[in-house]
Amino acid sequence: MNKNHQAEPVYIESAMCPMPIRDRGTIILGHGSGGKLSHDLIKERFLPVFDNDVLRRGDDAGIVQPTLCTQLAISTDTHVVKPLFFPGGDIGRLAVSGTVNDVVVMGAKPLYLTVGFILEEGLEIGVLERIVDSMQETAVSAKVQIIAGDTKVVERGKADGVYINTTGVGLMLPATNISGANARPGDVVLVSGTLGDHGIAVLSARGDLGFETDIQSDVAPLNKMVLAMLDASEQIHVLRDPTRGGLATTLNEIAQQSGVSIVLEEESLPIRPQVRAACEMLGFDPLVIANEGKIVAIVPDAEAGNILATMRQFPNGADATVIGRVTAEPAGRVLLQNRYGSKRIVDMLMGEILPRIC
Amino acid sequence: MNKNHQAEPVYIESAMCPMPIRDRGTIILGHGSGGKLSHDLIKERFLPVFDNDVLRRGDDAGIVQPTLCTQLAISTDTHVVKPLFFPGGDIGRLAVSGTVNDVVVMGAKPLYLTVGFILEEGLEIGVLERIVDSMQETAVSAKVQIIAGDTKVVERGKADGVYINTTGVGLMLPATNISGANARPGDVVLVSGTLGDHGIAVLSARGDLGFETDIQSDVAPLNKMVLAMLDASEQIHVLRDPTRGGLATTLNEIAQQSGVSIVLEEESLPIRPQVRAACEMLGFDPLVIANEGKIVAIVPDAEAGNILATMRQFPNGADATVIGRVTAEPAGRVLLQNRYGSKRIVDMLMGEILPRIC
């Protein structure tokens, strides 16, 4: 090997990426032209990472045959989180996990993703590469394939580095009937772990907390755990991932869709002390803070033990616990009961307390 | 009726929307919170327009059962066109048409779309409503349903009103084998109409032409025409919509995928005089200007007459014509032959001449 060809990697500072990245150039408007530079970007940065037979054909749409004769679940989510990298994750991991989770909570096995990038002119290619690698790593761990993509470039200042849309297609499992409308009085409410970690981790990455914290985002694809839960019980009524708007918003949606009341026990809510402290300081209710790796399940009382045991077999479900019950009245309402038995109404998030959290 | 309740509509000026719109308020960050304001936006602005059974369920993913036992084509496209409204169309019509066309050129019947909005804080709700109405009108005319959606809001200045991702799912037609890799020496190249109309119409809406023109964008869903072509002949080898990068880029992609040469006849290229004049003034090659309502088909010589006749039955195919032939050599190259028989190489678009054209 000719030693002269082994250039030292050049490390440059990047506000968007916490780790040093090699200088690989930056995004220019031509990368969104649809012409030669777009082709090069796809060929050099995306295809080698997302590599699969469907993408490799290079046609206008990916063709797949998931399996025979079944229903599909299709979900879309756009990610604009700021900053792009945060403790425990990044926009790429978030974009894959978020859509995988939206599909699996329908009782469907996620199989395929499409990716739509909006890149800002001047974005460092090294930052894009790290995000693309993170997407593929997350996709592999979730066993989904990225089968189609699109890239647009907007002028400097017209985005924050990268916005990512992911759309997911999953195969409905036979004999599942999961819906936000299926909660029944007598059911119990389970959550797979601690609340508010993602929101506080992103705030901390923005320097908005004003103090140090070691909170990591929970962002993760949860399909393995959820598919195991569906395998363990055919009687799961509701599954949701309490992301933007937090647990409070998700449970209000379910209470309204099902026409029931949900009563949470304050003492049972799993919240890390650091998250609780941050929320108290900032005046936030941890119940409206976003999660990106948590599942809420509403199940018949008799099935709860079995389903909890299944959840706890997975690292993402180690802290799974019962947090409340479904009652008939007051229909459409979520209540929080404290240790003395008094109850207050828990509303959906009103307005916006944490923009650009996902 | 109490006349006092019939307030006069208030019309306000909007740089983004050429027609007067009622004052319906503006987008604020809370519309992207995932909480109450997001719910209101979806319930009041999106659901009534995109209304269908799948969306109405309000779950995290749309569930569909297209039909039994078949392959699916899935395609994604993000739209960042500037301005949002231009002669002959708008970003909503573009977002639906673009993805419908990407699916149908695979030989698939488009059935479902998902929509991901990125809205800019301060966007007038009236502008959003007009775009949403345009999307639904286009979706209805293309017979596709919008079955899932997502909305994010970014701060003022961090987008240009609206960016829209659409992802489309279509059902592969039996016995079709359409691919950019299927062009064969001896095939002829058809185009469904005039070239470059979309790009020049958008430039004109930006005021970048420096003179008046009556060019309208060709943006349209082409699935009816393409499905009729597929019905008329089972021997269509390649179908593509020559959007970003124009005909030159699309044909270079095909020449490379198929390992063939494509020879265009300069005299046969359908280009409106106004488009030709604008391109000459600006120093652009009309072959690299974007189209949003055109189809390129590569078919066996013997089938060309039949397929052309079918295309001409549709308003979008009235000017369909033969523009060139496929030869074996020089493989991977596109050539333009003038009336005297001399040839020049036609390259892919290099760099970016018209950012934000779609």
Tab-separated table of N, CA and C in Angstrom, chain A residues 189 191 195 247 251 262-272 276 280 284-287 321-325 334-346:
chain	number	residue	atom	x	y	z
A	189	VAL	N	-54.570	-0.684	33.139
A	189	VAL	CA	-53.685	0.090	32.268
A	189	VAL	C	-52.240	-0.225	32.648
A	191	VAL	N	-48.013	0.274	31.698
A	191	VAL	CA	-47.032	1.036	30.944
A	191	VAL	C	-45.707	0.285	31.030
A	195	LEU	N	-41.611	7.299	32.623
A	195	LEU	CA	-42.258	8.318	31.791
A	195	LEU	C	-41.426	9.588	31.682
A	247	LEU	N	-48.168	10.688	28.130
A	247	LEU	CA	-49.173	9.725	28.581
A	247	LEU	C	-50.545	10.379	28.703
A	251	LEU	N	-53.792	8.832	26.820
A	251	LEU	CA	-54.907	8.248	27.571
A	251	LEU	C	-56.201	9.032	27.333
A	262	ILE	N	-60.489	6.739	32.524
A	262	ILE	CA	-59.261	6.053	32.937
A	262	ILE	C	-58.780	6.704	34.227
A	263	VAL	N	-58.610	5.895	35.272
A	263	VAL	CA	-58.185	6.422	36.574
A	263	VAL	C	-56.759	5.950	36.842
A	264	LEU	N	-55.829	6.905	36.912
A	264	LEU	CA	-54.426	6.588	37.184
A	264	LEU	C	-54.156	6.697	38.676
A	265	GLU	N	-53.271	5.839	39.165
A	265	GLU	CA	-52.854	5.974	40.566
A	265	GLU	C	-51.520	6.686	40.598
A	266	GLU	N	-51.508	7.849	41.219
A	266	GLU	CA	-50.333	8.715	41.211
A	266	GLU	C	-49.094	7.977	41.725
A	267	GLU	N	-49.290	7.196	42.771
A	267	GLU	CA	-48.156	6.516	43.407
A	267	GLU	C	-47.542	5.433	42.520
A	268	SER	N	-48.318	4.944	41.536
A	268	SER	CA	-47.825	3.850	40.697
A	268	SER	C	-47.066	4.335	39.476
A	269	LEU	N	-47.122	5.627	39.187
A	269	LEU	CA	-46.511	6.115	37.945
A	269	LEU	C	-44.993	6.031	38.033
A	270	PRO	N	-44.361	5.291	37.113
A	270	PRO	CA	-42.897	5.168	37.173
A	270	PRO	C	-42.239	6.406	36.548
A	271	ILE	N	-41.643	7.225	37.373
A	271	ILE	CA	-40.974	8.442	36.896
A	271	ILE	C	-39.626	8.533	37.593
A	272	ARG	N	-38.573	8.668	36.827
A	272	ARG	CA	-37.236	8.757	37.412
A	272	ARG	C	-37.137	10.026	38.255
A	276	ARG	N	-38.496	13.786	37.440
A	276	ARG	CA	-39.418	14.475	38.347
A	276	ARG	C	-38.833	15.827	38.769
A	280	GLU	N	-40.368	19.493	37.975
A	280	GLU	CA	-40.768	20.402	39.054
A	280	GLU	C	-40.128	21.769	38.861
A	284	PHE	N	-43.387	21.649	34.591
A	284	PHE	CA	-44.058	20.740	33.652
A	284	PHE	C	-44.695	19.578	34.402
A	285	ASP	N	-45.775	19.056	33.850
A	285	ASP	CA	-46.363	17.818	34.337
A	285	ASP	C	-45.682	16.670	33.578
A	286	PRO	N	-45.032	15.732	34.281
A	286	PRO	CA	-44.350	14.639	33.565
A	286	PRO	C	-45.302	13.842	32.672
A	287	LEU	N	-46.605	13.918	32.951
A	287	LEU	CA	-47.563	13.143	32.151
A	287	LEU	C	-47.748	13.697	30.740
A	321	THR	N	-45.289	-1.875	34.562
A	321	THR	CA	-46.089	-1.887	35.779
A	321	THR	C	-47.536	-1.480	35.488
A	322	VAL	N	-48.422	-1.791	36.442
A	322	VAL	CA	-49.823	-1.351	36.352
A	322	VAL	C	-49.903	0.080	36.865
A	323	ILE	N	-50.553	0.958	36.105
A	323	ILE	CA	-50.645	2.353	36.556
A	323	ILE	C	-52.082	2.832	36.758
A	324	GLY	N	-53.072	2.012	36.379
A	324	GLY	CA	-54.441	2.487	36.567
A	324	GLY	C	-55.474	1.511	36.045
A	325	ARG	N	-56.747	1.975	36.072
A	325	ARG	CA	-57.873	1.122	35.693
A	325	ARG	C	-58.852	1.898	34.822
A	334	VAL	N	-59.802	11.425	31.878
A	334	VAL	CA	-58.703	10.760	32.576
A	334	VAL	C	-58.553	11.423	33.936
A	335	LEU	N	-58.497	10.599	34.986
A	335	LEU	CA	-58.377	11.123	36.355
A	335	LEU	C	-57.094	10.610	36.987
A	336	LEU	N	-56.529	11.431	37.882
A	336	LEU	CA	-55.334	11.018	38.632
A	336	LEU	C	-55.708	10.991	40.104
A	337	GLN	N	-55.553	9.808	40.701
A	337	GLN	CA	-55.948	9.635	42.102
A	337	GLN	C	-54.692	9.616	42.962
A	338	ASN	N	-54.657	10.460	43.987
A	338	ASN	CA	-53.457	10.481	44.824
A	338	ASN	C	-53.572	9.486	45.984
A	339	ARG	N	-52.564	9.453	46.823
A	339	ARG	CA	-52.518	8.413	47.851
A	339	ARG	C	-53.652	8.531	48.862
A	340	TYR	N	-54.262	9.729	48.937
A	340	TYR	CA	-55.368	9.927	49.886
A	340	TYR	C	-56.721	9.685	49.229
A	341	GLY	N	-56.707	9.268	47.967
A	341	GLY	CA	-57.964	8.933	47.298
A	341	GLY	C	-58.613	10.090	46.577
A	342	SER	N	-58.063	11.297	46.696
A	342	SER	CA	-58.700	12.413	45.975
A	342	SER	C	-58.240	12.400	44.519
A	343	LYS	N	-59.117	12.856	43.629
A	343	LYS	CA	-58.870	12.751	42.187
A	343	LYS	C	-58.849	14.124	41.533
A	344	ARG	N	-57.981	14.266	40.525
A	344	ARG	CA	-58.043	15.470	39.695
A	344	ARG	C	-58.088	15.053	38.229
A	345	ILE	N	-58.645	15.941	37.412
A	345	ILE	CA	-58.733	15.649	35.982
A	345	ILE	C	-57.368	15.846	35.328
A	346	VAL	N	-56.969	14.909	34.486
A	346	VAL	CA	-55.742	15.049	33.696
A	346	VAL	C	-56.159	15.384	32.270
